Tab-separated table of C-alpha atoms in Angstrom:
chain	number	residue	atom	x	y	z
A	35	MET	CA	-12.177	-52.921	-17.580
A	36	SER	CA	-12.955	-50.325	-14.933
A	37	SER	CA	-13.810	-50.541	-11.275
A	38	GLY	CA	-15.353	-48.170	-8.809
A	39	PRO	CA	-13.452	-45.216	-7.349
A	40	TYR	CA	-10.549	-46.042	-5.049
A	41	THR	CA	-7.284	-44.797	-3.563
A	42	TYR	CA	-4.278	-47.112	-3.646
A	43	VAL	CA	-1.437	-46.622	-1.158
A	44	THR	CA	1.729	-48.738	-1.003
A	45	LEU	CA	4.797	-48.547	1.173
A	46	SER	CA	7.890	-50.442	0.043
A	47	MET	CA	10.711	-51.018	2.487
A	48	ARG	CA	13.701	-52.919	1.155
A	49	PRO	CA	16.906	-53.657	3.075
A	50	GLY	CA	19.582	-51.094	2.269
A	51	SER	CA	17.120	-48.740	0.545
A	52	GLU	CA	15.069	-45.759	1.584
A	53	PRO	CA	11.353	-46.475	2.107
A	54	HIS	CA	9.166	-45.641	-0.907
A	55	LEU	CA	5.556	-44.466	-0.560
A	56	ALA	CA	3.194	-44.401	-3.556
A	57	ILE	CA	-0.319	-42.938	-3.543
A	58	SER	CA	-2.641	-43.385	-6.525
A	59	PHE	CA	-5.965	-41.536	-6.547
A	60	TYR	CA	-8.609	-43.100	-8.810
A	61	THR	CA	-11.605	-41.233	-7.471
A	62	PRO	CA	-13.701	-38.209	-8.347
A	63	GLY	CA	-13.822	-37.393	-4.629
A	64	LEU	CA	-10.573	-35.409	-4.607
A	65	ARG	CA	-10.213	-32.027	-2.968
A	66	VAL	CA	-7.308	-29.873	-4.115
A	67	SER	CA	-6.248	-26.687	-2.387
A	68	ALA	CA	-3.262	-24.404	-2.112
A	69	GLY	CA	-2.363	-21.571	0.188
A	70	MET	CA	0.148	-20.074	2.542
A	71	LEU	CA	0.857	-21.212	6.086
A	72	PHE	CA	0.447	-18.293	8.471
A	73	ASN	CA	2.882	-18.949	11.321
A	74	ASP	CA	5.818	-19.724	9.025
A	75	PRO	CA	4.921	-18.123	5.683
A	76	ARG	CA	5.423	-20.772	3.028
A	77	PRO	CA	3.237	-22.110	0.257
A	78	TYR	CA	1.583	-25.507	0.263
A	79	LEU	CA	-0.383	-27.699	-2.117
A	80	GLU	CA	-2.781	-30.270	-0.746
A	81	ILE	CA	-4.577	-33.148	-2.486
A	82	ARG	CA	-7.070	-35.059	-0.328
A	83	SER	CA	-9.454	-37.957	-0.658
A	84	ARG	CA	-11.449	-39.700	2.042
A	85	ASP	CA	-8.656	-42.319	2.090
A	86	ALA	CA	-5.404	-40.332	1.913
A	87	ASP	CA	-3.905	-36.845	2.069
A	88	LEU	CA	-0.944	-35.525	0.110
A	89	HIS	CA	0.791	-32.320	1.196
A	90	ILE	CA	3.556	-30.572	-0.727
A	91	SER	CA	5.561	-27.606	0.543
A	92	THR	CA	9.023	-26.119	0.370
A	93	THR	CA	12.258	-28.044	0.839
A	94	GLY	CA	12.765	-28.931	4.478
A	95	ALA	CA	9.734	-26.746	5.289
A	96	GLY	CA	12.084	-23.795	4.878
A	97	PRO	CA	12.554	-20.801	2.581
A	98	VAL	CA	11.609	-21.157	-1.085
A	99	THR	CA	14.559	-22.441	-3.115
A	100	ARG	CA	15.245	-22.568	-6.849
A	101	ALA	CA	14.438	-26.299	-6.690
A	102	ASP	CA	11.059	-25.463	-5.098
A	103	LEU	CA	10.304	-23.106	-7.993
A	104	ASP	CA	11.271	-25.808	-10.497
A	105	THR	CA	9.038	-28.344	-8.735
A	106	ALA	CA	6.102	-25.893	-8.650
A	107	ARG	CA	6.493	-25.304	-12.403
A	108	GLU	CA	6.563	-29.075	-13.040
A	109	ILE	CA	3.368	-29.493	-11.002
A	110	PHE	CA	1.710	-26.630	-12.897
A	111	ASN	CA	2.701	-28.008	-16.305
A	112	ALA	CA	1.672	-31.555	-15.399
A	113	ALA	CA	-1.706	-30.337	-14.097
A	114	ALA	CA	-2.265	-28.327	-17.309
A	115	ARG	CA	-1.479	-31.426	-19.390
A	116	TYR	CA	-3.794	-33.560	-17.239
A	117	LEU	CA	-6.596	-31.011	-17.701
A	118	ALA	CA	-6.070	-30.881	-21.471
A	119	ASP	CA	-6.069	-34.699	-21.757
A	120	CYS	CA	-9.201	-35.007	-19.586
A	121	GLU	CA	-11.037	-32.347	-21.628
A	122	ARG	CA	-10.062	-34.002	-24.918
A	123	LEU	CA	-11.074	-37.495	-23.798
A	124	HIS	CA	-14.328	-36.236	-22.269
A	125	ALA	CA	-15.226	-34.492	-25.536
A	126	GLU	CA	-14.410	-37.622	-27.537
A	127	GLN	CA	-16.428	-39.827	-25.168
A	128	SER	CA	-19.378	-37.415	-25.249
A	129	ALA	CA	-19.320	-37.410	-29.046
A	130	THR	CA	-19.240	-41.231	-29.108
A	131	ASP	CA	-22.092	-41.440	-26.569
A	132	GLN	CA	-24.233	-39.071	-28.653
A	133	ALA	CA	-23.556	-41.081	-31.797
A	134	THR	CA	-24.425	-44.401	-30.133
A	135	PRO	CA	-28.185	-45.077	-29.906
A	136	GLY	CA	-29.291	-45.986	-26.394
A	137	ALA	CA	-26.117	-44.689	-24.748
A	138	ALA	CA	-26.599	-43.039	-21.342
């Protein structure tokens, strides 16, 4: 079962625990960008939809730390895996659509 594109945002606040925010993007309408802030030179990564924005930058908005480098590598590797999985599934779906008479 699939539905139309959407963005799902939840905020959980439990007594005695830190608040937890979750954002799930299920939409082709994403905009992804990265760059450097000018006034306080530090890198940022931004993922936006019409419903929500996600911004990632250095720890405490300060100098780049070893942990920031590790996080950036994790993001890079996860994005490469996501791309590879999307390309593989798209190719498989395209092959199935071509083999199915009447498929759009």
